[in-house]
Amino acid sequence: MAATARRRSLRTRLLASALVLVLAALVVAGLAIGVILHRFVRGQLDGRLDAQIVALRAGLEAGILPQGLDAPPFDRPGPGWAWEVRRGAETIRSGSLRGGDIRLSDPGPDDDPGRPHPASGTGPRGEPLVARVLTVPGPEPATIVVAAPEGELRGPLREALTSLALALGILGLCLLAGLAFQVRLGLAPLTRLRADLASVRAGRHERVPADQPAEIAPMVAELNALLDQNAQNLERARGHVANLAHALKTPLATLSMALAEPARDPDGALRRQVDDMDRRVRHHLRRARAAALAGSARGRTALAPRLSDLRAALTRIHAEKGAAIDLDVPETLSVSCEGQDLDEMLGNLVDNACRWCRGRVRVSASARDGAVAVVVEDDGPGLDSAAASAVMARGRRLDEGVPGHGFGLPITLELAELYGGGLSLGRSDLGGLRAELRLPA
């Protein structure tokens, strides 16, 4: 999965392609500069050898060989700089050869007999040499060979290439750093776009800002058009829900008023059926409203004010019990949920805690991993795991002696799930029930 994500990452693709191109460019540049350096160093060495050939030719023509021609560095004994002149059976050598010969293994092409040409060979001790050879025409032709140690070519070239490799390495690192910064700068609008979309989804903004780079401006325009279309669909859905509520609730209210007369419903059975129908209609209308509000157009509701108002109302309702409701909710905490739905979910949980508590209810809230957890606890008898599962079924009541219809917790769970949250029950350290409601932040 991680490898697939890396392959699909634009940043990884851009950096990988930039790395390949930079490395290829550095390798080509290194090879080209290496060839140029080799030709330059070889040219300098050949020029030095050619100067000695010119001096030897002049001495040969003047008949003064070998006097005065063992100038430095050809006067040093041992392997290295050397020359020899071959004329007929006679061979004149520099003092550095000590009577040995220069053996040419590759005399090289002689395209221009009047100019020295390159060659390679070995000295008396088998040391590799770089040589220049000149054939002097005349009644008695002569061959002039001037050689230098191969290290005179390899050494400077190695030093130059080492410095070149270091410079190219530093240049490559600088180029890669610049490309990484360029890629990050180029993809920054996409990061901002993602943050803008998250704000729209969370309900903090209605549309994505239109001030975008030219390359992604058309996409942003399409996104905003989609958001506008969704908003229009939402308004139509709200209108349908409102019309349905009016169409259903008004006849039910009329029927309920008619059945209020004892003569029409002596045992109250019809009235209970009407009340049950009214609860079911309200429940499904709430679900329809929550479904319509789910998504980017839903609002944000602060928790602390809603819970403070709820505490004031429930304290009066349960005044005979004298229940104390403790709140621990940050003032800045809010959820992506409509106020009416939040009131119903919190009201069901806190009212249930007040009904079953012995005298204390505790409500706390905190942000966790992009969501908000509201925990309602009481010091009542609580529920075991089997009873906690059973009480989540619609209409299921564990104690018929306590007022209620058994719809509170299931309705709270369904509303929470419609908003992408959830509800879980457990044991509180107060001794009673612990209900945790999770809603998107």
PDB file of C-alpha atoms in Angstrom, residues 228-334:
ATOM      1  CA  ASP A 228     -23.491  25.235  -5.598  1.00  0.00           C
ATOM      2  CA  GLN A 229     -25.473  22.423  -7.199  1.00  0.00           C
ATOM      3  CA  ASN A 230     -25.323  20.405  -3.969  1.00  0.00           C
ATOM      4  CA  ALA A 231     -26.512  23.457  -2.018  1.00  0.00           C
ATOM      5  CA  GLN A 232     -29.478  23.825  -4.343  1.00  0.00           C
ATOM      6  CA  ASN A 233     -30.294  20.136  -3.981  1.00  0.00           C
ATOM      7  CA  LEU A 234     -30.053  20.547  -0.219  1.00  0.00           C
ATOM      8  CA  GLU A 235     -32.500  23.430  -0.230  1.00  0.00           C
ATOM      9  CA  ARG A 236     -34.925  21.383  -2.284  1.00  0.00           C
ATOM     10  CA  ALA A 237     -34.525  18.446   0.112  1.00  0.00           C
ATOM     11  CA  ARG A 238     -35.190  20.710   3.069  1.00  0.00           C
ATOM     12  CA  GLY A 239     -38.308  22.005   1.358  1.00  0.00           C
ATOM     13  CA  HIS A 240     -39.540  18.451   0.712  1.00  0.00           C
ATOM     14  CA  VAL A 241     -38.916  17.504   4.352  1.00  0.00           C
ATOM     15  CA  ALA A 242     -40.784  20.580   5.574  1.00  0.00           C
ATOM     16  CA  ASN A 243     -43.717  19.857   3.247  1.00  0.00           C
ATOM     17  CA  LEU A 244     -43.821  16.237   4.374  1.00  0.00           C
ATOM     18  CA  ALA A 245     -43.724  17.283   8.020  1.00  0.00           C
ATOM     19  CA  HIS A 246     -46.641  19.652   7.515  1.00  0.00           C
ATOM     20  CA  ALA A 247     -48.596  17.066   5.489  1.00  0.00           C
ATOM     21  CA  LEU A 248     -48.224  14.369   8.148  1.00  0.00           C
ATOM     22  CA  LYS A 249     -48.137  16.217  11.435  1.00  0.00           C
ATOM     23  CA  THR A 250     -51.249  18.318  10.848  1.00  0.00           C
ATOM     24  CA  PRO A 251     -53.636  15.360  10.312  1.00  0.00           C
ATOM     25  CA  LEU A 252     -52.063  13.544  13.259  1.00  0.00           C
ATOM     26  CA  ALA A 253     -52.536  16.588  15.478  1.00  0.00           C
ATOM     27  CA  THR A 254     -56.176  16.859  14.373  1.00  0.00           C
ATOM     28  CA  LEU A 255     -56.756  13.173  15.072  1.00  0.00           C
ATOM     29  CA  SER A 256     -55.086  13.447  18.463  1.00  0.00           C
ATOM     30  CA  MET A 257     -57.350  16.358  19.428  1.00  0.00           C
ATOM     31  CA  ALA A 258     -60.409  14.419  18.295  1.00  0.00           C
ATOM     32  CA  LEU A 259     -59.434  11.413  20.377  1.00  0.00           C
ATOM     33  CA  ALA A 260     -58.894  13.589  23.429  1.00  0.00           C
ATOM     34  CA  GLU A 261     -62.624  13.264  24.155  1.00  0.00           C
ATOM     35  CA  PRO A 262     -63.117  10.223  26.434  1.00  0.00           C
ATOM     36  CA  ALA A 263     -66.277   9.145  24.581  1.00  0.00           C
ATOM     37  CA  ARG A 264     -64.353   8.593  21.327  1.00  0.00           C
ATOM     38  CA  ASP A 265     -61.540   6.603  22.906  1.00  0.00           C
ATOM     39  CA  PRO A 266     -62.667   5.180  26.262  1.00  0.00           C
ATOM     40  CA  ASP A 267     -59.613   3.011  26.940  1.00  0.00           C
ATOM     41  CA  GLY A 268     -57.047   5.321  25.286  1.00  0.00           C
ATOM     42  CA  ALA A 269     -55.827   2.624  22.894  1.00  0.00           C
ATOM     43  CA  LEU A 270     -56.350   4.763  19.801  1.00  0.00           C
ATOM     44  CA  ARG A 271     -54.657   7.722  21.453  1.00  0.00           C
ATOM     45  CA  ARG A 272     -51.588   5.583  22.196  1.00  0.00           C
ATOM     46  CA  GLN A 273     -51.520   4.409  18.562  1.00  0.00           C
ATOM     47  CA  VAL A 274     -51.695   8.009  17.359  1.00  0.00           C
ATOM     48  CA  ASP A 275     -48.919   9.026  19.750  1.00  0.00           C
ATOM     49  CA  ASP A 276     -46.801   6.128  18.512  1.00  0.00           C
ATOM     50  CA  MET A 277     -47.420   7.170  14.892  1.00  0.00           C
ATOM     51  CA  ASP A 278     -46.469  10.751  15.781  1.00  0.00           C
ATOM     52  CA  ARG A 279     -43.217   9.602  17.379  1.00  0.00           C
ATOM     53  CA  ARG A 280     -42.392   7.455  14.369  1.00  0.00           C
ATOM     54  CA  VAL A 281     -43.138  10.284  11.946  1.00  0.00           C
ATOM     55  CA  ARG A 282     -40.968  12.684  13.944  1.00  0.00           C
ATOM     56  CA  HIS A 283     -38.202  10.103  14.117  1.00  0.00           C
ATOM     57  CA  HIS A 284     -38.107   9.493  10.368  1.00  0.00           C
ATOM     58  CA  LEU A 285     -38.393  13.207   9.614  1.00  0.00           C
ATOM     59  CA  ARG A 286     -35.378  13.803  11.825  1.00  0.00           C
ATOM     60  CA  ARG A 287     -33.500  11.102   9.932  1.00  0.00           C
ATOM     61  CA  ALA A 288     -34.462  12.668   6.603  1.00  0.00           C
ATOM     62  CA  ARG A 289     -33.386  16.104   7.820  1.00  0.00           C
ATOM     63  CA  ALA A 290     -30.061  14.808   9.119  1.00  0.00           C
ATOM     64  CA  ALA A 291     -29.419  12.942   5.857  1.00  0.00           C
ATOM     65  CA  ALA A 292     -30.123  16.109   3.889  1.00  0.00           C
ATOM     66  CA  LEU A 293     -27.803  18.108   6.107  1.00  0.00           C
ATOM     67  CA  ALA A 294     -24.983  15.587   6.049  1.00  0.00           C
ATOM     68  CA  GLY A 295     -22.002  16.640   3.926  1.00  0.00           C
ATOM     69  CA  SER A 296     -20.296  19.905   3.205  1.00  0.00           C
ATOM     70  CA  ALA A 297     -23.315  22.144   3.808  1.00  0.00           C
ATOM     71  CA  ARG A 298     -23.936  21.178   7.402  1.00  0.00           C
ATOM     72  CA  GLY A 299     -23.375  23.816  10.030  1.00  0.00           C
ATOM     73  CA  ARG A 300     -21.176  23.964  13.097  1.00  0.00           C
ATOM     74  CA  THR A 301     -22.586  24.156  16.593  1.00  0.00           C
ATOM     75  CA  ALA A 302     -20.761  25.097  19.786  1.00  0.00           C
ATOM     76  CA  LEU A 303     -21.151  22.526  22.561  1.00  0.00           C
ATOM     77  CA  ALA A 304     -20.778  24.586  25.726  1.00  0.00           C
ATOM     78  CA  PRO A 305     -23.797  26.940  25.230  1.00  0.00           C
ATOM     79  CA  ARG A 306     -26.082  24.042  24.251  1.00  0.00           C
ATOM     80  CA  LEU A 307     -25.100  21.977  27.264  1.00  0.00           C
ATOM     81  CA  SER A 308     -25.454  24.947  29.608  1.00  0.00           C
ATOM     82  CA  ASP A 309     -29.020  25.565  28.397  1.00  0.00           C
ATOM     83  CA  LEU A 310     -29.760  21.847  28.612  1.00  0.00           C
ATOM     84  CA  ARG A 311     -28.461  21.676  32.186  1.00  0.00           C
ATOM     85  CA  ALA A 312     -30.680  24.589  33.222  1.00  0.00           C
ATOM     86  CA  ALA A 313     -33.772  22.955  31.669  1.00  0.00           C
ATOM     87  CA  LEU A 314     -33.162  19.455  33.056  1.00  0.00           C
ATOM     88  CA  THR A 315     -32.314  20.757  36.512  1.00  0.00           C
ATOM     89  CA  ARG A 316     -35.786  22.279  36.666  1.00  0.00           C
ATOM     90  CA  ILE A 317     -37.443  19.161  35.200  1.00  0.00           C
ATOM     91  CA  HIS A 318     -35.747  16.847  37.707  1.00  0.00           C
ATOM     92  CA  ALA A 319     -35.839  19.281  40.593  1.00  0.00           C
ATOM     93  CA  GLU A 320     -37.538  16.722  42.889  1.00  0.00           C
ATOM     94  CA  LYS A 321     -34.467  14.442  42.562  1.00  0.00           C
ATOM     95  CA  GLY A 322     -32.012  17.269  43.158  1.00  0.00           C
ATOM     96  CA  ALA A 323     -29.572  15.909  40.546  1.00  0.00           C
ATOM     97  CA  ALA A 324     -26.326  17.856  40.155  1.00  0.00           C
ATOM     98  CA  ILE A 325     -25.114  18.108  36.537  1.00  0.00           C
ATOM     99  CA  ASP A 326     -21.383  18.829  36.280  1.00  0.00           C
ATOM    100  CA  LEU A 327     -20.095  20.213  32.969  1.00  0.00           C
ATOM    101  CA  ASP A 328     -16.497  20.006  31.767  1.00  0.00           C
ATOM    102  CA  VAL A 329     -16.691  21.293  28.196  1.00  0.00           C
ATOM    103  CA  PRO A 330     -14.183  23.720  26.574  1.00  0.00           C
ATOM    104  CA  GLU A 331     -15.787  26.911  25.352  1.00  0.00           C
ATOM    105  CA  THR A 332     -14.089  26.658  21.944  1.00  0.00           C
ATOM    106  CA  LEU A 333     -15.230  23.099  21.197  1.00  0.00           C
ATOM    107  CA  SER A 334     -17.774  22.701  18.389  1.00  0.00           C
TER     108      SER A 334
END
